mmCIF file with all atom_site columns, N, CA and C in Angstrom:
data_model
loop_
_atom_site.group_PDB
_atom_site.id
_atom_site.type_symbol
_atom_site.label_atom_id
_atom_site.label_alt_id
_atom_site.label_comp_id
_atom_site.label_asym_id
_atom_site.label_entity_id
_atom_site.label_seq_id
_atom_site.pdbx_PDB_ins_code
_atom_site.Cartn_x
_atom_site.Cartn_y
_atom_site.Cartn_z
_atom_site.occupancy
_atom_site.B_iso_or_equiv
_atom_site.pdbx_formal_charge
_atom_site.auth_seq_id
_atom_site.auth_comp_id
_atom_site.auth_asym_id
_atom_site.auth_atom_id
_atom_site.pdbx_PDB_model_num
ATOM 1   N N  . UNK A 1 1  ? -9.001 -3.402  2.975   1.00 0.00 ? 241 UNK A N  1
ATOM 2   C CA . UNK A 1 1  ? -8.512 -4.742  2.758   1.00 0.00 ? 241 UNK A CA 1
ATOM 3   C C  . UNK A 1 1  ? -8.281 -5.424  4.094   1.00 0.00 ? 241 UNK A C  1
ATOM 4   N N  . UNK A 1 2  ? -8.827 -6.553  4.471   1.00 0.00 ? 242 UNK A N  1
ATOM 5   C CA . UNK A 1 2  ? -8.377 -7.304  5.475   1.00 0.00 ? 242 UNK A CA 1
ATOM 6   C C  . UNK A 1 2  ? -7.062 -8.684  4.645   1.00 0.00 ? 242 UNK A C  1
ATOM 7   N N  . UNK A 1 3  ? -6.192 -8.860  5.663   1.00 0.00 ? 243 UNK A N  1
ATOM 8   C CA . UNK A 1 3  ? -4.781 -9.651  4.942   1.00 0.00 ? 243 UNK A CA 1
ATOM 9   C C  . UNK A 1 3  ? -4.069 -10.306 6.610   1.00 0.00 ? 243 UNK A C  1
ATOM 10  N N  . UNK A 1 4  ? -4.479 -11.628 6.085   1.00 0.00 ? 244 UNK A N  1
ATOM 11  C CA . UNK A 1 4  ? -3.898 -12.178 7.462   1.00 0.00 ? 244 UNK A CA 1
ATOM 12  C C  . UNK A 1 4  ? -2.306 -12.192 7.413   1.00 0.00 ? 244 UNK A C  1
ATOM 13  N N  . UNK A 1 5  ? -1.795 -12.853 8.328   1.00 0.00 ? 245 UNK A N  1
ATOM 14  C CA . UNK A 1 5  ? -0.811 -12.598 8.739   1.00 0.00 ? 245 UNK A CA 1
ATOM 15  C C  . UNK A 1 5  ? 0.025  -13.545 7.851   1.00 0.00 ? 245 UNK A C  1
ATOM 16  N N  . UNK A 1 6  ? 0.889  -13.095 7.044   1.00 0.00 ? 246 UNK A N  1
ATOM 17  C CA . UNK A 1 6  ? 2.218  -13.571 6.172   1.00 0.00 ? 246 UNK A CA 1
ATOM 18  C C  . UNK A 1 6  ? 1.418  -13.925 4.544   1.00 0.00 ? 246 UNK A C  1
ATOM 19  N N  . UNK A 1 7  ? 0.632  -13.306 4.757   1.00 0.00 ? 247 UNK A N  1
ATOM 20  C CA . UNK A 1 7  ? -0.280 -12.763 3.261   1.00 0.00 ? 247 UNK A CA 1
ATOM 21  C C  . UNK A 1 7  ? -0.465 -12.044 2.339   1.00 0.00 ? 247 UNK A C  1
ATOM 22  N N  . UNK A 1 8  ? -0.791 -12.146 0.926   1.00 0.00 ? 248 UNK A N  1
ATOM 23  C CA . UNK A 1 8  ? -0.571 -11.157 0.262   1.00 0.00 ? 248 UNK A CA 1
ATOM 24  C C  . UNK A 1 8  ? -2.177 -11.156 -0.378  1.00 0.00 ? 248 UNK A C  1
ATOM 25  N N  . UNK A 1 9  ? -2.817 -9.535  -0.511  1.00 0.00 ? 249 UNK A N  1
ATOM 26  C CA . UNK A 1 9  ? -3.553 -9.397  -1.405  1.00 0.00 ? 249 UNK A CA 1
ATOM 27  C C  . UNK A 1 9  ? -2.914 -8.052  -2.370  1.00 0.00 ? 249 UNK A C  1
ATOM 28  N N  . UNK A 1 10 ? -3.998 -8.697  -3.861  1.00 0.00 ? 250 UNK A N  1
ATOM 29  C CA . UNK A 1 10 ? -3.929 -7.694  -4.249  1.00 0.00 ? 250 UNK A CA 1
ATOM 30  C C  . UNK A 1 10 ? -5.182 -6.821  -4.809  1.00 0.00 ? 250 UNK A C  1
ATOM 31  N N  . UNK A 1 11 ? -5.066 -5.612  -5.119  1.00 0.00 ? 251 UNK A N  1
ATOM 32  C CA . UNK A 1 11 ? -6.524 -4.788  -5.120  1.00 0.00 ? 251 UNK A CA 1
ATOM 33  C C  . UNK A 1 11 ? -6.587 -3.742  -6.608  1.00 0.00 ? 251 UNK A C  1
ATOM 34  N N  . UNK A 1 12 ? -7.624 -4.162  -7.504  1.00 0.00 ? 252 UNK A N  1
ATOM 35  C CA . UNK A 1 12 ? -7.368 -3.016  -8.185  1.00 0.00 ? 252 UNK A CA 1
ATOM 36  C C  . UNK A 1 12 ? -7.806 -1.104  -7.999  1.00 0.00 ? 252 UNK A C  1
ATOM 37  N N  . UNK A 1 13 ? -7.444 -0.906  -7.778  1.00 0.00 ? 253 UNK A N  1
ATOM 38  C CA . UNK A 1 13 ? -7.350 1.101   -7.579  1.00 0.00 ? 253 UNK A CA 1
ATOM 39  C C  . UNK A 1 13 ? -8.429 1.744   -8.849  1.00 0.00 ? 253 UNK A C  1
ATOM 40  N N  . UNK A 1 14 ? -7.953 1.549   -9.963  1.00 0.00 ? 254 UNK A N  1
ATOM 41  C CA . UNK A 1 14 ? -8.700 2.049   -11.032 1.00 0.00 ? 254 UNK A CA 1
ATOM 42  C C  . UNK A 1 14 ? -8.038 1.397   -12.305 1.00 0.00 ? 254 UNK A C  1
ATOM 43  N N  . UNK A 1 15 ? -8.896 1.432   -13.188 1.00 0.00 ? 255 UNK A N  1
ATOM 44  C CA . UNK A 1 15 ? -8.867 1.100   -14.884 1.00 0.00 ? 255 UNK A CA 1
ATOM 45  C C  . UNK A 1 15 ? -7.137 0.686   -14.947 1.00 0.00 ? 255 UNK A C  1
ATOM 46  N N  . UNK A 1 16 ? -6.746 1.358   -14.202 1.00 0.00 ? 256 UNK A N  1
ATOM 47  C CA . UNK A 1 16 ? -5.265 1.626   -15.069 1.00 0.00 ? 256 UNK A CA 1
ATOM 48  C C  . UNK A 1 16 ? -3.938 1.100   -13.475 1.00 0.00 ? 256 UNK A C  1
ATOM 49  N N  . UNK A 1 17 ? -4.326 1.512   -12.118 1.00 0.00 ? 257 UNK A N  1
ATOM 50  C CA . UNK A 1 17 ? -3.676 0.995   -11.514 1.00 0.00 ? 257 UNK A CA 1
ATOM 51  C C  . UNK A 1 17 ? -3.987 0.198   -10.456 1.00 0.00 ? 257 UNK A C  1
ATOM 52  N N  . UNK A 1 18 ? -3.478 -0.580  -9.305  1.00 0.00 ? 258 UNK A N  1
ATOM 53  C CA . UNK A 1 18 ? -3.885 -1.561  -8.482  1.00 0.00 ? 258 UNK A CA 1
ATOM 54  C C  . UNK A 1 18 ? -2.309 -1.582  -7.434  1.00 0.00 ? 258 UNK A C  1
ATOM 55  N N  . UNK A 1 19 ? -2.663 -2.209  -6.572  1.00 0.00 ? 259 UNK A N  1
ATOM 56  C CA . UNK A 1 19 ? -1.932 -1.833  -5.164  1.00 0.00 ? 259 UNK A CA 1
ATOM 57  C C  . UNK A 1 19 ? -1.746 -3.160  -4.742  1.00 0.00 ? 259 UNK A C  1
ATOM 58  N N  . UNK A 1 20 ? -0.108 -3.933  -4.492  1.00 0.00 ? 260 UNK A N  1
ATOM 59  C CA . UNK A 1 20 ? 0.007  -5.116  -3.733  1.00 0.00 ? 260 UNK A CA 1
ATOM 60  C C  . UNK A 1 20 ? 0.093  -5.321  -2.250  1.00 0.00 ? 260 UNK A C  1
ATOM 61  N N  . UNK A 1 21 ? -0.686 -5.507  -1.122  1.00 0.00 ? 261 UNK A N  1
ATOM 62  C CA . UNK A 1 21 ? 0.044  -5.330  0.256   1.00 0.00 ? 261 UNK A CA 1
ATOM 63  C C  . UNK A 1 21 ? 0.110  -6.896  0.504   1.00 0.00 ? 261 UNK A C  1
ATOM 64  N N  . UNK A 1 22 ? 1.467  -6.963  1.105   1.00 0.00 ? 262 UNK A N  1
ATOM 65  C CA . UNK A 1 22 ? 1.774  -8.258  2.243   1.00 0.00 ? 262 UNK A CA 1
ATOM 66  C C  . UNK A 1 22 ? 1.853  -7.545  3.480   1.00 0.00 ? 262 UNK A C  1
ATOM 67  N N  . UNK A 1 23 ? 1.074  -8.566  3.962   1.00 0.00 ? 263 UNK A N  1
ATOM 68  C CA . UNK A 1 23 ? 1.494  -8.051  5.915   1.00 0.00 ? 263 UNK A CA 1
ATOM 69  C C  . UNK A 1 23 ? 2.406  -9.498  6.183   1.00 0.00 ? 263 UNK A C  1
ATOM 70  N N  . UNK A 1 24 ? 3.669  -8.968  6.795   1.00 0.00 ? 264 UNK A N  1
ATOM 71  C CA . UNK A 1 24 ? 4.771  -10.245 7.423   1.00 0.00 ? 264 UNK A CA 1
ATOM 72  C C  . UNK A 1 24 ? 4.605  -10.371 8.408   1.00 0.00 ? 264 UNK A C  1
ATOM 73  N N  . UNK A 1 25 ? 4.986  -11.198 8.768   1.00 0.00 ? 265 UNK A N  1
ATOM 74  C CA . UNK A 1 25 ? 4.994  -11.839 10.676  1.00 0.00 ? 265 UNK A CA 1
ATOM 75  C C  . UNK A 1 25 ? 5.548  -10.905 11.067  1.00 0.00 ? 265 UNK A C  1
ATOM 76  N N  . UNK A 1 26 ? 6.472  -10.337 10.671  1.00 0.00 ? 266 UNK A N  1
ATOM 77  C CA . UNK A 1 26 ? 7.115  -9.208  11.806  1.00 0.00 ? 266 UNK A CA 1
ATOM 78  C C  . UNK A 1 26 ? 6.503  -8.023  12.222  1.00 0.00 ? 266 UNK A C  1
ATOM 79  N N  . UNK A 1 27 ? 5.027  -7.317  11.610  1.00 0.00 ? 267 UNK A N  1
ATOM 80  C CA . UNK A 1 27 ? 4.794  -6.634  12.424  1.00 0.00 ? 267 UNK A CA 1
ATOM 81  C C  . UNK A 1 27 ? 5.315  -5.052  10.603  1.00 0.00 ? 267 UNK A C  1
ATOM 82  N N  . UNK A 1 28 ? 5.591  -5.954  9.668   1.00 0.00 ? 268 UNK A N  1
ATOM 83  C CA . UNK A 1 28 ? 5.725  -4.984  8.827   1.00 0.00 ? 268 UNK A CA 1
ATOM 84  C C  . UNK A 1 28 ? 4.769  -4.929  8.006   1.00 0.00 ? 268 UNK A C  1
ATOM 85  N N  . UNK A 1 29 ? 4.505  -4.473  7.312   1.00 0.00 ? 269 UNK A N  1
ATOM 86  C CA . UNK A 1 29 ? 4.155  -4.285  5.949   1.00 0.00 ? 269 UNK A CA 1
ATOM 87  C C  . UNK A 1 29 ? 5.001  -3.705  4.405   1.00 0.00 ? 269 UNK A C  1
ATOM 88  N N  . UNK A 1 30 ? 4.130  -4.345  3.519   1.00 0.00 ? 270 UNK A N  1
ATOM 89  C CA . UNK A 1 30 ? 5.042  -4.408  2.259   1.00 0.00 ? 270 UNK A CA 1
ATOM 90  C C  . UNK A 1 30 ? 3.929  -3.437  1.793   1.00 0.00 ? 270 UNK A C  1
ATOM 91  N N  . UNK A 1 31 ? 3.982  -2.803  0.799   1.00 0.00 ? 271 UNK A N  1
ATOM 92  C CA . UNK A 1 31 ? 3.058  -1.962  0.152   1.00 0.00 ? 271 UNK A CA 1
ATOM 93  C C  . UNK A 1 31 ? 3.604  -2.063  -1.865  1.00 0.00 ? 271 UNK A C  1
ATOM 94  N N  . UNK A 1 32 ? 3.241  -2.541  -2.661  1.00 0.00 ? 272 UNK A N  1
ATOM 95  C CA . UNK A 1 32 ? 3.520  -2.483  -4.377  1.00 0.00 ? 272 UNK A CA 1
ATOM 96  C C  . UNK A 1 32 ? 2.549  -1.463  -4.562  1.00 0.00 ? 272 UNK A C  1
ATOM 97  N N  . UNK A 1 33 ? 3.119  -0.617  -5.541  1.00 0.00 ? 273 UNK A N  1
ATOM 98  C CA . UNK A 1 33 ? 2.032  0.392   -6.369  1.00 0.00 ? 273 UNK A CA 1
ATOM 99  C C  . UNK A 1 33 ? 2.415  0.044   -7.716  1.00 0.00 ? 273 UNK A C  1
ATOM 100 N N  . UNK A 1 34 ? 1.335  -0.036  -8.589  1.00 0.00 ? 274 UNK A N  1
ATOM 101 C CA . UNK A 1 34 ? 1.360  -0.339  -10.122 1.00 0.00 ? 274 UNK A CA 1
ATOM 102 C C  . UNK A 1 34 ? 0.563  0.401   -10.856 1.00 0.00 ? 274 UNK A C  1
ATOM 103 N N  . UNK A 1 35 ? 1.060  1.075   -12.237 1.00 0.00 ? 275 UNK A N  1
ATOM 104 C CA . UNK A 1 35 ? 0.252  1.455   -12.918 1.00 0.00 ? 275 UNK A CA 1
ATOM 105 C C  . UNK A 1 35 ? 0.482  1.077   -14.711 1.00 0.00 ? 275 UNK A C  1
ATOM 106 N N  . UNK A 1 36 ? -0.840 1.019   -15.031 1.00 0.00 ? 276 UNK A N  1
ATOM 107 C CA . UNK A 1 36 ? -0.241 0.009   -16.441 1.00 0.00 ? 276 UNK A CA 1
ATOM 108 C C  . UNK A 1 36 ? 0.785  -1.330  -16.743 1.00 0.00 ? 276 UNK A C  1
ATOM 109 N N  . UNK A 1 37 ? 0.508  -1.972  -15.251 1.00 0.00 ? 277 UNK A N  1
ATOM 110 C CA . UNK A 1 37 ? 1.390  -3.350  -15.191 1.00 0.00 ? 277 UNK A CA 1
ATOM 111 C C  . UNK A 1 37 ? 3.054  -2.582  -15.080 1.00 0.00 ? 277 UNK A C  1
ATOM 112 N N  . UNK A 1 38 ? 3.259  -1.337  -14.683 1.00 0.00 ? 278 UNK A N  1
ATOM 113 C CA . UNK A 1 38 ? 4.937  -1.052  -14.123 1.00 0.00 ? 278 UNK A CA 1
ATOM 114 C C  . UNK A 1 38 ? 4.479  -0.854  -13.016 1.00 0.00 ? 278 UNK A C  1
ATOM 115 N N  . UNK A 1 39 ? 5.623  -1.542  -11.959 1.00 0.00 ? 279 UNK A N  1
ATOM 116 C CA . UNK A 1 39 ? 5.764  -0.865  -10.489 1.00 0.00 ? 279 UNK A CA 1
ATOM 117 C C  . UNK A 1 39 ? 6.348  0.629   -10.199 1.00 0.00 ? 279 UNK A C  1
ATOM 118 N N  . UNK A 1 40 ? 5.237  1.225   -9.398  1.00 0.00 ? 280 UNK A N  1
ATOM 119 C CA . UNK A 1 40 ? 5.627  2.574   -9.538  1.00 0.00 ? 280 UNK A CA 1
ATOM 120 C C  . UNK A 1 40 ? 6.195  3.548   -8.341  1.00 0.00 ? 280 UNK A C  1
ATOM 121 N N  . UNK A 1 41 ? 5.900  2.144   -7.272  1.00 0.00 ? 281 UNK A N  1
ATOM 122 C CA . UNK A 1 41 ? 6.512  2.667   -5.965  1.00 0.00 ? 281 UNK A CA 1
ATOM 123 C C  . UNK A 1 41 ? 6.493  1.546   -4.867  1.00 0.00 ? 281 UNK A C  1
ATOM 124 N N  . UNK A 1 42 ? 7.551  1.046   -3.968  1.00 0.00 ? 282 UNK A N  1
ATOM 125 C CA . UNK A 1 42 ? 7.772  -0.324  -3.266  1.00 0.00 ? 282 UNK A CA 1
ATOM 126 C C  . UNK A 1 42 ? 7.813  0.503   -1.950  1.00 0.00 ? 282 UNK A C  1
ATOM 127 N N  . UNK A 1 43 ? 7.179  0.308   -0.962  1.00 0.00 ? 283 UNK A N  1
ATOM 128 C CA . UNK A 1 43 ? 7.475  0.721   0.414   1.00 0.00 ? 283 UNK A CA 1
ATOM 129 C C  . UNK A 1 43 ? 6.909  -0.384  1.557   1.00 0.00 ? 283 UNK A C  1
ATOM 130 N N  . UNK A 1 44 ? 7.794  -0.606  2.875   1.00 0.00 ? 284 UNK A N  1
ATOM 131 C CA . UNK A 1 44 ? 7.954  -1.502  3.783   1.00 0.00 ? 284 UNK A CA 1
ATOM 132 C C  . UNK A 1 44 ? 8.344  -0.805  4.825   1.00 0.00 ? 284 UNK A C  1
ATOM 133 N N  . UNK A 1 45 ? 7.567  -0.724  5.763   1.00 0.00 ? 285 UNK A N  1
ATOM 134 C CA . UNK A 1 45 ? 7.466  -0.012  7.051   1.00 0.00 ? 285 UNK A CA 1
ATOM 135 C C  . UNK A 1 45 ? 7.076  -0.984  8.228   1.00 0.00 ? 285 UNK A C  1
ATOM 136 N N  . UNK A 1 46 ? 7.299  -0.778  9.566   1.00 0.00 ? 286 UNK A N  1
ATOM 137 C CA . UNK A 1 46 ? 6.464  -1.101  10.661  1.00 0.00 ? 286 UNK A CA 1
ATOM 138 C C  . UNK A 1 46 ? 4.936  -0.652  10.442  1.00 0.00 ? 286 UNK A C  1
ATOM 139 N N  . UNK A 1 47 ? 4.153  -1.457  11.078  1.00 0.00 ? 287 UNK A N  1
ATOM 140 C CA . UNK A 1 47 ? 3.052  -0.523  11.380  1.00 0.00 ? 287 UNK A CA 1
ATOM 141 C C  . UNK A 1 47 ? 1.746  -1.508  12.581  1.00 0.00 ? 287 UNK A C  1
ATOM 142 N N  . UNK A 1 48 ? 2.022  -0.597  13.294  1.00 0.00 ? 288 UNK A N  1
ATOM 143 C CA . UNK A 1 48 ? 1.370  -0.577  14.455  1.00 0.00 ? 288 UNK A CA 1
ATOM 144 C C  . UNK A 1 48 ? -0.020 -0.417  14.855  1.00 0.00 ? 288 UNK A C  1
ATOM 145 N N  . UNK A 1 49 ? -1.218 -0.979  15.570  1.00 0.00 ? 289 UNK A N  1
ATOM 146 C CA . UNK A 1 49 ? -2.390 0.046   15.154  1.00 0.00 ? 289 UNK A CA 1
ATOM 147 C C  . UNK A 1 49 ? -2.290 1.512   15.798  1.00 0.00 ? 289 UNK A C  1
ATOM 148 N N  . UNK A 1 50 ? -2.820 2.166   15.611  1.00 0.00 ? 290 UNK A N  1
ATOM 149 C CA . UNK A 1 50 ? -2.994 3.474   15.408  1.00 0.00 ? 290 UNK A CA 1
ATOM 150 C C  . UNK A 1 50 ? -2.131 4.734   14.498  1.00 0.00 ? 290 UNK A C  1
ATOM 151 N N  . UNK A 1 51 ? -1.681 3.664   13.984  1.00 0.00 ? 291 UNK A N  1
ATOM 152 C CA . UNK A 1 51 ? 0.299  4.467   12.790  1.00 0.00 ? 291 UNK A CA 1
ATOM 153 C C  . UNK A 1 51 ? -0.661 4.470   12.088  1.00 0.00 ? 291 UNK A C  1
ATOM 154 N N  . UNK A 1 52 ? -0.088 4.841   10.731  1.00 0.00 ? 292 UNK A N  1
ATOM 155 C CA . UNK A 1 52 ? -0.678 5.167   9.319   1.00 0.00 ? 292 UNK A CA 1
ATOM 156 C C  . UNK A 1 52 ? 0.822  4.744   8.525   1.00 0.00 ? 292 UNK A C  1
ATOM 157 N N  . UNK A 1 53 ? 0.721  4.086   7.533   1.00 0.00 ? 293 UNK A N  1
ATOM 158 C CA . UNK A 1 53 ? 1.719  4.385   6.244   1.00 0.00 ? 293 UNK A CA 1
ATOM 159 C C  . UNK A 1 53 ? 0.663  5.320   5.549   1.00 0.00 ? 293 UNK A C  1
ATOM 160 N N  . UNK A 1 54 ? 1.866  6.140   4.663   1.00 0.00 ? 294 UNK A N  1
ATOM 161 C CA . UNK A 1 54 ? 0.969  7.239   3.357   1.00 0.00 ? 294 UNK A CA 1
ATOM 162 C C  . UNK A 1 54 ? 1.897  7.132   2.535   1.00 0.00 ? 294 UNK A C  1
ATOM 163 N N  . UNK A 1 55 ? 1.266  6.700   1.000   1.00 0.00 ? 295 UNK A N  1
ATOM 164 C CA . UNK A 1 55 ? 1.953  6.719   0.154   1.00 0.00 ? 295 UNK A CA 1
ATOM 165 C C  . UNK A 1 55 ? 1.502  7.683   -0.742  1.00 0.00 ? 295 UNK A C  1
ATOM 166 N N  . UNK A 1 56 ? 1.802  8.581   -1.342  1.00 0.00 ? 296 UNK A N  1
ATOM 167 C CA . UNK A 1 56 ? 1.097  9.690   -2.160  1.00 0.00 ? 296 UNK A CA 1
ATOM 168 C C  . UNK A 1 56 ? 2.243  9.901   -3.697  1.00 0.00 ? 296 UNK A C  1
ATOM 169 N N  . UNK A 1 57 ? 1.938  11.076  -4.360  1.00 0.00 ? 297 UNK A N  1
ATOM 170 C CA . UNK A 1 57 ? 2.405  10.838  -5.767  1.00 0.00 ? 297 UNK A CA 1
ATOM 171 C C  . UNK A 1 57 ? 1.744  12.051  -6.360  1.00 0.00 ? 297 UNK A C  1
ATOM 172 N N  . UNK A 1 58 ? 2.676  12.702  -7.667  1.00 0.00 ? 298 UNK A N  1
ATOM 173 C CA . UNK A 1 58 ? 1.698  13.345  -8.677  1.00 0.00 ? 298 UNK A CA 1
ATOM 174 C C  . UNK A 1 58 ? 1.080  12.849  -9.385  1.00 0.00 ? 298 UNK A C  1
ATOM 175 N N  . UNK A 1 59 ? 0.227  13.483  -10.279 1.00 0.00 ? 299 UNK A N  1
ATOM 176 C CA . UNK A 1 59 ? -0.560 12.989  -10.993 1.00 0.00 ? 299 UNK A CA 1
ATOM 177 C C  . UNK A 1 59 ? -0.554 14.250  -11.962 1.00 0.00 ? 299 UNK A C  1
ATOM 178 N N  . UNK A 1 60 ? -1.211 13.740  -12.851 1.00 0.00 ? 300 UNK A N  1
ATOM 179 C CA . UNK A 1 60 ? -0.843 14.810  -14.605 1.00 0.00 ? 300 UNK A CA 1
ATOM 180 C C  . UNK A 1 60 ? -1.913 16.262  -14.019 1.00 0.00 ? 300 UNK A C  1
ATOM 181 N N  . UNK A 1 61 ? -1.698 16.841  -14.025 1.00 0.00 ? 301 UNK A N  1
ATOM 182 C CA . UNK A 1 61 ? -1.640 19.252  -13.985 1.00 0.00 ? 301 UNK A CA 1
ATOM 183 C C  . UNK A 1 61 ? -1.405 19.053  -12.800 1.00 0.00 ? 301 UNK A C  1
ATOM 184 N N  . UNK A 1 62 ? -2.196 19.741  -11.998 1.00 0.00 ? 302 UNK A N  1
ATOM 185 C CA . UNK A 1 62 ? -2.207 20.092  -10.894 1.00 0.00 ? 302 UNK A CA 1
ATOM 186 C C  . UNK A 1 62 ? -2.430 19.184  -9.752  1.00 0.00 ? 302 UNK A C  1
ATOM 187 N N  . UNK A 1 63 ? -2.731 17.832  -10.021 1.00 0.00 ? 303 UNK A N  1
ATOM 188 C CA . UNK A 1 63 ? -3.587 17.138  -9.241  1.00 0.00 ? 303 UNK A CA 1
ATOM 189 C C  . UNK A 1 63 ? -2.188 16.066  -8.458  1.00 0.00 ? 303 UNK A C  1
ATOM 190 N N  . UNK A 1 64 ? -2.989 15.240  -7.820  1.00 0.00 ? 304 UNK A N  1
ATOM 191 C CA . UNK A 1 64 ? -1.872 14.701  -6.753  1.00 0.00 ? 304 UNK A CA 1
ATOM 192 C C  . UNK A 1 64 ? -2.730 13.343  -6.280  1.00 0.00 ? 304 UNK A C  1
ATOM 193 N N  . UNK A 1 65 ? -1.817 12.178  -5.904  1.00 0.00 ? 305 UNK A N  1
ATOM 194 C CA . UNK A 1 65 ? -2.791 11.551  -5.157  1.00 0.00 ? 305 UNK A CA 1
ATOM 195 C C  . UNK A 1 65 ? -2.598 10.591  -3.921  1.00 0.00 ? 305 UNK A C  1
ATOM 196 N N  . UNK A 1 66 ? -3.151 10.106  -3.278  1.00 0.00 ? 306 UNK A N  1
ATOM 197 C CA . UNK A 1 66 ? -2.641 9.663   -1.803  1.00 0.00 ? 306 UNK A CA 1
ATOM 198 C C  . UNK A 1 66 ? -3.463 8.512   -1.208  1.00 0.00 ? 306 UNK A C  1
ATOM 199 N N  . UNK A 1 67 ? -2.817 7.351   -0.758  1.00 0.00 ? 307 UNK A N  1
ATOM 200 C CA . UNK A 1 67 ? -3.231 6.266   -0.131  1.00 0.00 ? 307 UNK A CA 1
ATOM 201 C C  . UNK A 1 67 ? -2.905 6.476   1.317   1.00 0.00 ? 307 UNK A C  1
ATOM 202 N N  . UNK A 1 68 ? -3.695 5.672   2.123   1.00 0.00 ? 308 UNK A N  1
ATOM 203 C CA . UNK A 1 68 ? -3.400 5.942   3.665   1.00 0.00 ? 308 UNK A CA 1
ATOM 204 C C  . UNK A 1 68 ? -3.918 4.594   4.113   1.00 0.00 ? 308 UNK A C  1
ATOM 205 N N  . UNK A 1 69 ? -2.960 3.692   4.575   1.00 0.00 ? 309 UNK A N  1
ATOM 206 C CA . UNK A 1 69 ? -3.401 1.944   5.100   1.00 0.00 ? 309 UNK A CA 1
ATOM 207 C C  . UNK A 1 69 ? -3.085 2.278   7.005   1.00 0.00 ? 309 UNK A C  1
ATOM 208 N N  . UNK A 1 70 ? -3.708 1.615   7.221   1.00 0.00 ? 310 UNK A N  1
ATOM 209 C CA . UNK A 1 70 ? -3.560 1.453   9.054   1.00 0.00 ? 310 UNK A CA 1
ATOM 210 C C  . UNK A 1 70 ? -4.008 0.388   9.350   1.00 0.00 ? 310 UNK A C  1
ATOM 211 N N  . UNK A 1 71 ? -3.411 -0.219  10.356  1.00 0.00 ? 311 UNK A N  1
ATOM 212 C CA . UNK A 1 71 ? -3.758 -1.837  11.124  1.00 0.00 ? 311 UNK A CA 1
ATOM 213 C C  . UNK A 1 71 ? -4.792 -1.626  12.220  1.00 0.00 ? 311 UNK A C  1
ATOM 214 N N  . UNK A 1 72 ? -5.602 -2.113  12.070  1.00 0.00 ? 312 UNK A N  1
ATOM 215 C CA . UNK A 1 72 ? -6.355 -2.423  12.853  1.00 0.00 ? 312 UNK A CA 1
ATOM 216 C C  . UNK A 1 72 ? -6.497 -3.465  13.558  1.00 0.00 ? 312 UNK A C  1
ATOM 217 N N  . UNK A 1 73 ? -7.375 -3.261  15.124  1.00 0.00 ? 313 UNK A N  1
ATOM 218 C CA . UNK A 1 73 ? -7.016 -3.891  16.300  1.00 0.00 ? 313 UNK A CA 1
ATOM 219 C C  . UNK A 1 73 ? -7.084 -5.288  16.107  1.00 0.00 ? 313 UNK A C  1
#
């Protein structure tokens, strides 16, 4: 996703969930996780280029799953 500065996109993930990011002037980021139209996880961090946010999660048996956003230059 490219998201200018004090912007919001949003993206769908799959059938069932989709991901909100704002990037703020300050140098943060907002991150929404949704699945079936409920929010399923809100996180707001710095992020710098070369940082990473990771947002990860279970998922039904054994399985698990994981997003990884980074700013670029």
């Amino acid at each position: 996703l490219t998201i200018g500065d004090s912007k919001t996109v949003t993206s769908k993930l799959s059938k069932n969930a989709s991901i909100k990011v704002t990037n703020q002037k300050n140098g943060k980021v907002s991150v929404s996780l949704f699945s079936g139209g409920k929010m399923l996880l809100q996180k707001t961090q710095a992020l710098r280029s070369g940082h990473y946010m990771v947002l990860a999660g279970k998922s039904t048996g054994d399985s698990a799953w994981f997003i990884v956003l980074s700013k670029s230059n």
